[in-house]
XYZ file of C-alpha atoms in Angstrom:
725
model
C 0.000 0.000 0.000
C 2.797 2.407 0.944
C 4.673 1.607 -2.268
C 1.502 2.161 -4.312
C 0.892 5.539 -2.710
C 4.509 6.519 -3.262
C 4.260 5.611 -6.936
C 1.061 7.642 -7.306
C 2.707 10.585 -5.558
C 5.745 10.445 -7.838
C 3.545 10.216 -10.932
C 1.497 13.218 -9.783
C 4.696 15.139 -9.043
C 6.099 14.279 -12.470
C 2.864 15.365 -14.129
C 2.906 18.633 -12.187
C 6.505 19.270 -13.209
C 5.691 18.459 -16.827
C 2.787 20.902 -16.831
C 4.933 23.543 -15.142
C 7.726 23.059 -17.659
C 5.297 23.291 -20.579
C 3.683 26.407 -19.124
C 7.071 27.996 -18.610
C 8.205 26.970 -22.062
C 5.305 28.805 -23.615
C 5.827 32.108 -21.773
C 7.394 35.283 -23.137
C 10.069 35.198 -20.432
C 11.258 31.744 -21.524
C 11.526 32.701 -25.200
C 13.392 35.997 -24.729
C 16.776 34.427 -23.756
C 16.781 32.642 -27.133
C 16.450 35.904 -29.076
C 19.130 38.491 -29.791
C 17.841 42.011 -28.967
C 18.990 43.279 -32.378
C 16.598 40.776 -33.986
C 13.679 42.630 -32.445
C 14.867 46.211 -33.066
C 17.842 47.546 -35.059
C 20.740 48.406 -32.753
C 19.056 47.069 -29.610
C 21.454 45.637 -27.041
C 19.291 44.377 -24.165
C 15.862 43.119 -23.150
C 14.178 44.158 -19.923
C 11.918 42.109 -17.619
C 8.322 41.294 -18.513
C 5.844 43.779 -17.082
C 3.277 42.635 -14.530
C 0.288 44.565 -15.908
C 0.743 43.801 -19.619
C 2.828 40.769 -20.737
C 5.378 42.794 -22.716
C 9.116 43.357 -22.236
C 11.090 46.502 -23.105
C 13.630 46.323 -25.918
C 16.538 48.546 -24.908
C 19.172 50.478 -26.844
C 21.739 52.243 -24.698
C 19.400 51.946 -21.739
C 16.466 53.589 -23.553
C 13.281 51.792 -24.590
C 13.037 51.623 -28.389
C 10.309 48.974 -28.649
C 8.178 46.509 -26.704
C 8.446 42.748 -27.204
C 5.365 40.546 -26.932
C 4.304 36.940 -27.533
C 1.336 36.711 -29.906
C -0.232 33.785 -28.035
C -0.456 35.974 -24.892
C -2.945 38.263 -26.625
C -4.860 36.250 -29.223
C -5.583 32.646 -30.061
C -2.856 31.216 -32.297
C -4.045 27.630 -32.616
C -2.837 26.134 -35.873
C -3.897 23.050 -37.779
C -2.095 20.835 -35.250
C -4.448 22.060 -32.526
C -1.490 23.660 -30.700
C -0.428 27.321 -30.527
C 1.984 28.881 -32.993
C 4.297 31.095 -30.935
C 5.710 34.263 -32.493
C 7.660 36.955 -30.631
C 7.386 40.433 -32.135
C 8.425 43.950 -31.144
C 6.466 47.163 -31.657
C 7.756 50.750 -31.423
C 6.147 54.014 -30.305
C 4.615 54.537 -33.758
C 2.856 51.139 -33.638
C 5.182 49.667 -36.276
C 6.617 46.160 -35.938
C 10.402 46.432 -35.636
C 11.175 42.724 -35.516
C 9.381 39.359 -35.734
C 10.653 35.897 -34.755
C 8.930 32.517 -35.163
C 9.959 30.716 -31.969
C 7.837 27.558 -31.706
C 5.063 25.606 -33.426
C 3.826 22.036 -33.848
C 2.192 22.152 -37.271
C 1.850 18.637 -38.778
C 4.906 17.819 -40.923
C 5.082 21.416 -42.173
C 8.703 21.880 -41.217
C 9.631 18.454 -42.557
C 8.120 19.190 -45.952
C 8.955 22.892 -46.050
C 12.400 24.205 -45.059
C 12.348 25.977 -41.723
C 14.178 28.868 -43.344
C 11.183 29.618 -45.578
C 8.803 29.775 -42.619
C 11.213 31.972 -40.656
C 11.839 34.237 -43.639
C 8.150 34.802 -44.264
C 7.453 35.469 -40.582
C 10.324 37.971 -40.385
C 8.961 39.762 -43.456
C 6.253 41.266 -41.220
C 8.920 43.630 -39.871
C 7.840 47.137 -40.801
C 4.103 46.378 -40.688
C 2.239 49.553 -39.673
C -0.444 48.536 -37.204
C -2.133 51.937 -37.396
C -3.004 51.154 -41.002
C -4.136 47.653 -40.019
C -6.377 49.056 -37.271
C -7.921 51.448 -39.768
C -8.462 48.867 -42.521
C -9.577 45.989 -40.346
C -6.368 44.025 -40.896
C -6.432 44.281 -44.688
C -3.814 46.978 -45.163
C -1.130 44.553 -46.352
C -0.666 41.764 -48.891
C -0.743 38.203 -47.577
C 2.017 35.922 -48.888
C 1.253 32.198 -48.887
C 3.601 29.202 -48.915
C 2.104 26.246 -50.774
C 1.408 23.478 -48.301
C 1.337 25.802 -45.290
C -1.632 28.030 -46.098
C -3.382 27.547 -42.773
C -0.192 28.096 -40.771
C 0.639 31.337 -42.575
C -2.882 32.701 -42.191
C -2.822 31.977 -38.446
C 0.555 33.731 -38.103
C -0.731 36.695 -40.099
C -3.919 36.945 -38.046
C -2.084 36.665 -34.726
C 0.505 39.323 -35.594
C -2.106 41.822 -36.778
C -4.677 41.304 -34.029
C -2.116 40.741 -31.281
C -0.076 43.742 -32.364
C -3.128 46.014 -32.394
C -4.072 44.843 -28.890
C -0.562 45.609 -27.617
C -0.583 49.025 -29.290
C -3.937 49.862 -27.710
C -2.878 48.583 -24.292
C 0.289 50.722 -24.348
C -1.200 53.672 -26.239
C 1.273 53.356 -29.133
C 0.828 55.144 -32.432
C -2.108 57.130 -31.116
C -4.238 53.978 -30.821
C -6.323 54.399 -27.694
C -7.722 51.463 -25.718
C -11.182 50.338 -26.760
C -13.719 51.623 -24.257
C -15.325 48.475 -22.897
C -16.652 50.052 -19.728
C -18.581 52.996 -21.178
C -22.358 53.165 -21.597
C -23.681 51.070 -24.442
C -25.993 52.953 -26.785
C -28.731 51.450 -28.924
C -30.961 52.804 -31.675
C -34.556 53.591 -30.751
C -36.385 51.564 -33.401
C -39.767 52.789 -32.171
C -39.273 56.278 -33.598
C -40.775 56.550 -37.078
C -41.634 60.223 -37.559
C -40.783 61.617 -41.007
C -38.962 64.876 -41.752
C -38.081 67.000 -44.753
C -34.604 67.298 -46.284
C -33.752 70.557 -44.556
C -34.500 69.155 -41.116
C -32.528 65.985 -41.724
C -29.551 67.929 -43.049
C -29.686 70.352 -40.168
C -29.711 67.809 -37.321
C -26.969 65.598 -38.829
C -29.180 62.757 -40.015
C -27.677 63.425 -43.445
C -23.948 64.162 -43.652
C -22.271 65.765 -46.647
C -18.850 65.826 -48.337
C -18.351 68.457 -51.051
C -15.174 68.801 -53.104
C -14.575 71.175 -55.984
C -12.044 70.717 -58.765
C -9.627 73.200 -57.200
C -9.560 71.350 -53.858
C -8.826 68.006 -55.535
C -6.045 69.495 -57.675
C -4.493 71.099 -54.591
C -4.633 67.797 -52.714
C -2.754 66.015 -55.510
C -0.218 68.839 -55.673
C 0.428 68.405 -51.941
C 1.546 64.829 -52.563
C 4.461 66.038 -54.680
C 3.761 63.366 -57.308
C 4.697 65.177 -60.521
C 2.924 62.613 -62.674
C -0.352 63.367 -60.879
C 0.247 67.125 -60.854
C 0.677 67.150 -64.624
C -2.806 65.659 -65.067
C -5.163 68.101 -63.285
C -8.901 67.597 -63.250
C -10.603 69.380 -66.152
C -12.842 72.382 -65.487
C -12.815 75.543 -63.420
C -11.564 75.450 -59.787
C -15.080 76.194 -58.492
C -16.718 73.412 -60.504
C -18.195 70.627 -58.394
C -15.964 67.579 -58.383
C -18.296 65.564 -56.135
C -21.152 66.390 -53.782
C -21.749 63.228 -51.706
C -24.355 62.689 -48.953
C -24.711 59.749 -46.551
C -27.578 58.702 -44.272
C -28.208 55.638 -42.104
C -31.538 54.556 -43.604
C -31.915 51.385 -41.514
C -32.985 53.773 -38.720
C -36.815 53.882 -39.158
C -37.325 57.627 -38.986
C -34.482 58.435 -41.401
C -35.334 55.562 -43.724
C -39.023 56.443 -44.027
C -38.207 60.122 -44.561
C -35.718 59.534 -47.386
C -37.042 56.362 -48.995
C -40.766 56.634 -48.464
C -42.972 54.102 -46.741
C -43.045 51.551 -49.568
C -39.288 51.604 -50.235
C -38.567 51.417 -46.518
C -40.687 48.273 -46.234
C -38.754 46.799 -49.171
C -35.539 47.671 -47.341
C -36.582 45.902 -44.136
C -37.449 42.817 -46.179
C -34.042 42.945 -47.867
C -32.097 43.197 -44.610
C -31.552 40.126 -42.460
C -31.148 40.178 -38.704
C -28.122 42.202 -37.607
C -27.736 43.970 -40.966
C -27.838 47.745 -41.473
C -28.030 49.991 -44.547
C -26.759 53.380 -45.660
C -28.008 55.623 -48.457
C -25.272 57.251 -50.528
C -26.212 60.100 -52.859
C -23.874 61.782 -55.301
C -23.613 64.342 -58.072
C -20.777 66.108 -59.844
C -17.970 65.141 -62.216
C -16.726 62.215 -60.117
C -18.698 59.034 -59.434
C -18.434 57.382 -56.032
C -19.410 54.093 -57.687
C -17.025 54.076 -60.640
C -17.066 51.047 -62.919
C -15.145 48.512 -60.840
C -18.336 46.872 -59.631
C -19.305 46.161 -63.233
C -16.044 44.310 -63.905
C -15.389 42.692 -60.540
C -18.554 43.118 -58.519
C -16.930 45.412 -55.932
C -17.373 49.135 -55.340
C -13.706 50.030 -55.040
C -14.079 53.791 -54.560
C -15.838 53.750 -51.184
C -15.461 51.838 -47.957
C -17.085 52.171 -44.540
C -14.741 52.287 -41.537
C -15.746 51.954 -37.886
C -13.036 51.440 -35.283
C -10.817 48.564 -36.396
C -13.362 47.237 -38.880
C -13.792 48.171 -42.514
C -16.503 47.190 -44.976
C -16.247 47.146 -48.752
C -19.465 46.741 -50.676
C -20.220 44.259 -53.441
C -22.859 44.382 -56.145
C -25.085 41.964 -54.228
C -25.116 44.424 -51.328
C -26.327 47.340 -53.446
C -29.769 48.505 -54.584
C -30.548 51.575 -56.657
C -33.073 54.175 -55.467
C -35.296 55.938 -57.965
C -35.683 59.214 -56.077
C -35.441 60.733 -52.607
C -38.867 60.842 -50.939
C -38.111 63.741 -48.554
C -39.648 67.084 -49.447
C -37.315 69.785 -50.868
C -34.561 67.223 -51.560
C -32.096 68.252 -54.297
C -31.611 66.110 -57.383
C -28.799 63.570 -57.631
C -27.283 61.539 -60.451
C -26.368 58.579 -58.210
C -28.745 57.205 -55.570
C -27.688 53.879 -54.041
C -28.501 51.869 -50.918
C -25.691 49.689 -49.516
C -26.210 46.803 -47.126
C -23.784 46.403 -44.199
C -23.521 42.653 -43.443
C -23.990 41.332 -39.915
C -20.503 39.797 -39.809
C -19.012 43.300 -40.119
C -20.048 43.850 -36.461
C -21.199 47.351 -37.346
C -22.804 49.323 -34.513
C -25.216 51.983 -35.840
C -25.083 53.836 -32.514
C -21.330 54.437 -32.838
C -19.588 56.950 -35.155
C -18.247 55.762 -38.490
C -16.847 57.263 -41.649
C -17.309 56.662 -45.332
C -13.973 56.879 -47.099
C -13.931 58.092 -50.699
C -11.068 57.031 -52.950
C -10.189 59.561 -55.650
C -7.986 58.145 -58.377
C -6.017 59.856 -61.110
C -4.396 58.163 -64.101
C -0.652 58.817 -64.352
C 0.118 56.417 -67.166
C -1.422 53.965 -69.597
C -2.595 51.673 -66.811
C -1.035 53.171 -63.691
C -3.010 55.299 -61.226
C -2.377 57.269 -58.051
C -4.880 57.750 -55.251
C -6.101 60.094 -52.523
C -8.702 59.453 -49.830
C -11.271 61.793 -48.307
C -13.390 60.958 -45.270
C -17.047 61.733 -44.656
C -17.703 61.316 -40.935
C -21.109 60.272 -39.624
C -22.600 60.101 -36.150
C -26.229 59.259 -35.544
C -27.959 62.194 -33.817
C -28.706 61.724 -30.131
C -32.462 61.913 -30.708
C -32.480 58.483 -32.403
C -30.716 56.729 -29.512
C -32.134 55.100 -26.422
C -30.905 56.336 -23.030
C -27.498 54.997 -21.987
C -27.563 51.572 -20.380
C -25.332 50.143 -17.691
C -21.860 49.169 -18.915
C -21.606 45.630 -20.135
C -18.925 43.220 -19.004
C -16.606 42.397 -21.864
C -16.082 38.661 -22.294
C -12.589 38.206 -23.696
C -13.269 34.535 -24.384
C -16.297 35.415 -26.460
C -14.344 38.039 -28.385
C -11.511 35.615 -29.056
C -13.969 32.956 -30.238
C -15.503 35.486 -32.609
C -12.058 36.390 -33.961
C -11.225 32.727 -34.564
C -14.567 32.233 -36.270
C -13.882 35.272 -38.444
C -10.535 33.770 -39.489
C -11.913 30.441 -40.656
C -14.894 32.148 -42.307
C -12.439 34.335 -44.201
C -10.546 31.253 -45.346
C -13.763 29.552 -46.485
C -14.808 32.666 -48.401
C -11.413 32.878 -50.117
C -11.708 29.245 -51.228
C -15.263 29.385 -52.562
C -14.250 28.102 -56.008
C -12.442 25.076 -54.585
C -15.322 24.318 -52.204
C -17.869 24.403 -55.031
C -15.645 22.197 -57.190
C -15.179 19.634 -54.432
C -18.899 19.684 -53.643
C -19.689 18.927 -57.296
C -17.225 16.033 -57.337
C -18.746 14.569 -54.181
C -22.238 14.891 -55.652
C -21.182 13.083 -58.842
C -19.477 10.311 -56.865
C -22.492 9.836 -54.599
C -24.799 9.549 -57.622
C -22.406 7.034 -59.212
C -22.454 4.825 -56.122
C -26.219 4.993 -55.661
C -26.812 4.154 -59.330
C -23.761 1.952 -59.801
C -25.652 -0.670 -61.804
C -26.515 1.864 -64.498
C -23.158 3.620 -64.287
C -21.243 0.409 -65.022
C -23.534 -0.842 -67.787
C -21.229 0.312 -70.578
C -17.678 -0.820 -69.826
C -15.944 1.652 -72.158
C -17.939 4.670 -70.982
C -17.344 3.794 -67.337
C -13.623 3.268 -67.943
C -13.166 6.792 -69.320
C -15.450 8.232 -66.661
C -13.212 6.757 -63.968
C -10.048 7.953 -65.712
C -11.504 11.458 -65.940
C -12.597 11.466 -62.302
C -9.192 10.299 -61.061
C -7.535 12.964 -63.205
C -9.711 15.610 -61.532
C -8.850 14.154 -58.143
C -5.120 14.331 -58.848
C -4.967 17.747 -60.492
C -7.805 19.605 -58.731
C -8.004 18.123 -55.228
C -4.319 17.264 -55.066
C -1.968 19.508 -57.003
C -4.240 22.563 -57.190
C -6.133 22.603 -53.870
C -3.526 20.692 -51.803
C -6.360 18.835 -50.051
C -4.687 15.455 -49.552
C -5.896 13.733 -46.385
C -3.288 12.220 -44.089
C -2.991 10.004 -41.041
C -1.529 13.113 -39.382
C -5.054 14.574 -39.448
C -6.218 11.691 -37.282
C -3.332 12.146 -34.855
C -4.169 15.857 -34.611
C -7.792 14.951 -33.889
C -6.761 12.521 -31.169
C -4.471 15.153 -29.643
C -7.271 17.705 -29.727
C -9.661 15.325 -27.983
C -7.106 14.800 -25.225
C -6.300 18.477 -24.709
C -9.725 20.031 -25.200
C -11.548 19.727 -28.517
C -12.268 22.803 -30.644
C -13.695 22.988 -34.144
C -11.684 26.099 -35.000
C -8.434 24.302 -35.793
C -10.143 21.857 -38.172
C -12.260 24.488 -39.913
C -9.117 26.327 -41.007
C -8.737 24.016 -44.016
C -12.196 23.826 -45.627
C -11.463 21.213 -48.290
C -9.851 18.832 -45.810
C -12.728 19.392 -43.378
C -15.368 18.721 -46.058
C -13.566 15.589 -47.203
C -13.342 14.194 -43.687
C -17.050 14.884 -43.196
C -17.793 13.093 -46.482
C -15.491 10.199 -45.553
C -17.253 9.769 -42.206
C -20.608 9.533 -43.991
C -19.246 7.252 -46.718
C -17.845 4.783 -44.165
C -21.421 3.975 -43.142
C -22.513 3.280 -46.712
C -19.558 2.028 -48.749
C -16.550 1.596 -46.461
C -13.071 2.971 -47.166
C -13.368 2.675 -50.937
C -15.181 5.969 -51.456
C -12.054 7.857 -50.437
C -9.239 5.417 -51.211
C -10.565 4.481 -54.623
C -11.806 7.838 -55.864
C -10.801 10.890 -53.778
C -7.218 10.196 -52.706
C -4.849 12.179 -54.982
C -1.884 9.875 -54.375
C -4.075 6.836 -55.022
C -5.207 8.468 -58.262
C -1.569 9.155 -59.189
C -0.694 5.483 -58.648
C -3.604 4.206 -60.731
C -3.094 6.663 -63.588
C 0.640 5.947 -63.832
C -0.140 2.221 -63.820
C -2.621 2.731 -66.673
C 0.115 4.478 -68.649
C 2.498 1.613 -67.863
C -0.051 -0.921 -69.119
C -0.501 1.092 -72.323
C 3.287 0.936 -72.795
C 3.188 -2.869 -72.322
C 4.973 -2.814 -68.965
C 4.576 -6.324 -67.485
C 2.205 -6.592 -64.524
C 3.014 -8.734 -61.495
C 0.284 -10.585 -59.662
C 1.383 -11.654 -56.205
C 0.505 -15.171 -55.063
C -2.703 -15.095 -53.029
C -0.983 -16.288 -49.876
C 1.687 -13.560 -50.036
C -0.912 -10.917 -50.920
C -3.021 -11.896 -47.905
C -0.037 -11.807 -45.547
C 1.049 -8.355 -46.715
C -2.352 -6.814 -45.923
C -1.713 -6.444 -42.153
C 1.386 -4.264 -42.739
C -0.596 -1.054 -43.163
C -2.598 -1.719 -39.986
C 0.578 -2.264 -37.999
C 2.080 0.954 -39.394
C -1.053 2.893 -38.419
C -1.214 1.438 -34.909
C 2.495 2.146 -34.436
C 2.107 5.788 -35.476
C -1.034 6.231 -33.407
C 0.598 4.760 -30.328
C 3.701 6.884 -30.862
C 1.519 10.016 -31.003
C 0.548 9.438 -27.376
C 4.228 9.592 -26.437
C 5.362 12.391 -28.740
C 3.267 13.957 -31.480
C 6.268 15.631 -33.185
C 8.043 12.259 -33.319
C 4.920 10.573 -34.678
C 4.600 13.291 -37.316
C 8.197 12.664 -38.333
C 7.634 8.928 -38.793
C 4.383 9.678 -40.616
C 6.661 10.477 -43.560
C 5.996 6.849 -44.474
C 3.161 8.609 -46.304
C 4.601 10.096 -49.524
C 1.608 12.419 -49.826
C 3.374 15.625 -48.878
C 6.229 14.967 -51.270
C 4.193 13.871 -54.286
C 1.033 15.944 -53.860
C 1.487 18.979 -51.598
C 5.046 19.873 -52.620
C 4.855 18.336 -56.124
C 8.219 16.586 -55.697
C 9.999 19.901 -54.939
C 11.778 18.527 -51.887
C 15.024 17.046 -50.546
C 16.144 14.089 -52.630
C 15.601 11.284 -50.045
C 11.888 12.096 -49.862
C 11.616 12.309 -53.643
C 13.450 8.997 -54.119
C 11.126 7.324 -51.606
C 7.991 8.602 -53.345
C 9.282 7.727 -56.823
C 10.263 4.246 -55.635
C 6.712 3.582 -54.470
C 5.312 4.882 -57.753
C 7.870 2.804 -59.640
C 6.757 -0.397 -57.897
C 3.180 0.676 -58.666
C 3.957 0.492 -62.379
C 4.243 -3.292 -61.995
C 1.887 -3.910 -59.042
C -1.149 -1.662 -59.278
C -1.687 0.500 -56.162
C 1.145 -1.258 -54.306
C 1.336 1.437 -51.630
C -2.444 1.558 -51.082
C -2.670 -2.205 -50.708
C 0.168 -2.868 -48.296
C 1.688 0.255 -46.712
C -0.839 3.100 -46.420
C -1.581 3.804 -42.727
C -4.487 6.080 -43.680
C -6.112 3.237 -45.606
C -5.683 0.982 -42.599
C -7.144 3.640 -40.306
C -10.218 4.019 -42.527
C -10.710 0.269 -42.883
C -11.139 -0.203 -39.123
C -14.319 1.909 -38.659
C -15.516 0.867 -42.126
C -16.463 -2.470 -40.587
C -19.643 -0.799 -39.348
C -20.935 -0.049 -42.853
C -24.675 -0.616 -43.145
C -25.047 -1.807 -46.753
C -23.454 -4.291 -49.119
C -23.795 -2.680 -52.532
C -21.560 -4.886 -54.688
C -23.563 -7.592 -56.498
C -22.338 -11.186 -56.714
C -23.585 -14.401 -58.360
C -23.611 -17.715 -56.524
C -21.217 -18.904 -59.240
C -18.610 -16.282 -58.273
C -15.501 -18.061 -57.045
C -16.992 -21.488 -57.710
C -16.123 -22.034 -60.469
C -15.769 -18.502 -61.956
C -12.566 -16.609 -61.088
C -12.907 -13.753 -63.581
C -13.496 -10.984 -61.052
C -10.870 -12.359 -58.663
C -8.287 -12.443 -61.447
C -9.107 -8.948 -62.751
C -9.555 -7.128 -59.425
C -6.943 -4.331 -59.573
C -6.101 -4.634 -55.860
C -6.663 -8.405 -55.400
C -9.438 -7.770 -52.862
C -11.554 -10.762 -53.990
C -10.889 -14.131 -52.365
C -10.504 -17.188 -54.615
C -13.767 -18.385 -53.070
C -15.535 -15.327 -54.510
C -16.024 -13.114 -51.440
C -15.015 -9.456 -51.615
C -12.868 -8.338 -48.684
C -14.387 -4.936 -47.739
C -11.238 -4.000 -45.791
C -9.169 -4.093 -48.982
C -11.756 -3.135 -51.610
C -11.317 0.367 -53.071
C -14.775 0.300 -54.720
C -13.405 0.816 -58.212
C -16.595 -0.974 -59.460
C -14.639 -3.040 -62.009
C -16.331 -6.176 -60.673
C -19.694 -4.540 -61.340
C -18.663 -3.935 -64.947
C -17.784 -7.629 -65.218
C -21.061 -8.542 -63.491
C -22.906 -7.284 -66.576
C -20.341 -8.201 -69.225
C -21.728 -10.200 -72.116
C -18.169 -11.106 -73.124
C -16.537 -12.102 -69.821
C -19.153 -13.124 -67.254
C -20.011 -16.839 -67.668
C -23.377 -16.372 -65.966
C -24.458 -13.648 -68.401
C -23.063 -15.557 -71.388
C -24.912 -18.702 -70.312
C -28.155 -16.785 -69.965
C -27.780 -15.259 -73.411
C -27.048 -18.629 -75.021
C -30.093 -20.165 -73.344
C -32.284 -17.377 -74.655
C -30.802 -17.643 -78.121
C -31.659 -21.331 -78.247
C -35.254 -20.701 -77.257
C -35.498 -17.870 -79.774
C -37.098 -15.602 -77.175
C -34.427 -12.945 -77.323
C -31.580 -11.830 -79.511
C -28.043 -12.878 -78.719
C -27.310 -9.396 -77.429
C -29.343 -7.828 -74.669
C -31.003 -4.568 -75.841
C -29.066 -1.475 -74.862
C -29.874 -0.318 -71.359
C -31.363 -3.655 -70.159
C -29.620 -5.946 -67.637
C -29.553 -9.743 -67.962
C -32.770 -11.557 -67.043
C -31.542 -12.865 -63.692
C -30.715 -9.346 -62.431
C -33.092 -7.865 -59.870
C -33.545 -4.854 -62.169
C -34.403 -6.875 -65.245
C -37.845 -6.535 -66.832
C -40.002 -9.656 -67.289
C -39.593 -11.196 -70.744
C -42.429 -12.819 -72.647
C -41.723 -16.129 -74.390
C -42.814 -16.227 -78.024
């Protein structure tokens, strides 16, 4: 008993020490000794202690503070695709500009094995010089985002954490004129019960309508102030007093303003157009310059205006715009442009808070080159439309962080709309093929080219273009997430991988592992297509003896169980040994990698020229992982005759992956659902059962030797009754 208690005590102590070490390892103080001060700010020679109130440390030069160092994971969520934080140390100066950035730690699945660490470090360090004042003003879109193929999710998380974390540090320290967000002030709301209507003069006088007027002389002077000689030499035509633009803005989602300017009928149309949480502004314009321009005609976006509120900015698209015929308010002037713009709910726009509409004025300075100026039209809803101030609300940092993470993955999904639609179409086609497999496999030649085309799409679109190859590493990341606290955010960061895993989970219930392994795996498609080319070139094909084939099957299960068990000891080590999968080399990095990895992948493909899908059949740990839960599948779709295996061996001999036993049974653990056996099931040239049926009918004279096109043999469940003449 004493020994048992002592062992439990030592285990608890070891666990406590391990947790303490991990916590310390992930703190700013533990990372700073590994960083040279000059890496965080030019000429810096020392780093001070971490402050108690805000987790930042001074970067010193000659004893003076030149910047503040911070760890991104101390301020925002930095969870990557591995489910673990990506730690970046950055420094920010008094002007809210990043003076240095260092990637110090991450656990992204096999990213650093497939991609040189130098590339990741170089890209992270390139954020030096990022002006966070601009990012705060543009909602984090004031810079170009560089992507490394194969590490898209990782780079986007680093980018998001540096921008959001840096802005939080700047606000906390008051850098660059960025003041802390007021979370403890009274929260104002719009009084939606007010619906009185007013004329134009009243609305203009109380600030319900705000105006920006520029004449030609003012615009020319503004361009002259830039010192850009190319722009100065191209002044706006007309007299200095001519109207360049006269622009008005009003928040028409407020009932009283909306009914006054739009009229009762148009206001009702507006409320029907807006969903919950959405707002709308009316923008009116006249003069030589259009606030709409023509960009929305070409690209669907109004590139001359954007709405800015706090750290958020909103650009409007053609689907968020409606034209207005005329202003309903009495004594309203005439305008050439009258447009209503919808502000989406995800913009987190607060109609009770001030905002500004920014106008972009562009001037051509060359054949295709342009220069730009911006002018702001500020807007604040008059006090009369607001409810009395309420008690200050408690800010929930966790809720805000969750919203930021959700915004990140939603942004990624929006950016990959084309790929998502393409994958969805492929899944729909595959599902229809499986549900109607009897009809799909009726014509052997048509089905052959359909399968070749589908595998080509899988390789080029899902694999080499979208980089959406599934991996056993995904399963290890899922297991690690379940142990440490599951969150959807990390898995939603890669939409195509997420959608495929969702589809695979559903397919396991219906068809087993074959839906993915046989149709959607890019490396599997690469193996099969290269083998088809080898067959066309008369490369000899090797068929392993059944006994050897059967004894090689367990290898992939043992590899999977070994990797999965190793992940409980050390995920980084398991990820390293997961390089038994050549997916990253052949698909994600397209063979642009160190030679040992390329030789390994090419060796597997080379063997596959002689033994079709050699890697899939005997070595793939992902295939083994999928085969285990596939045992619970609910349906057996593949048709068999009682003659199959005894005496007929046609399907067993022609099965591309030798998944059919000599006795005729199909092994669902090894079947990739290529449906070749279903083609043979209806073949009038190869299937003895069909041939026998046709000969019997020919003798009786009841049918022709060939079955009419589109009809199955008589003994099929789908066959129509035949009358005997």
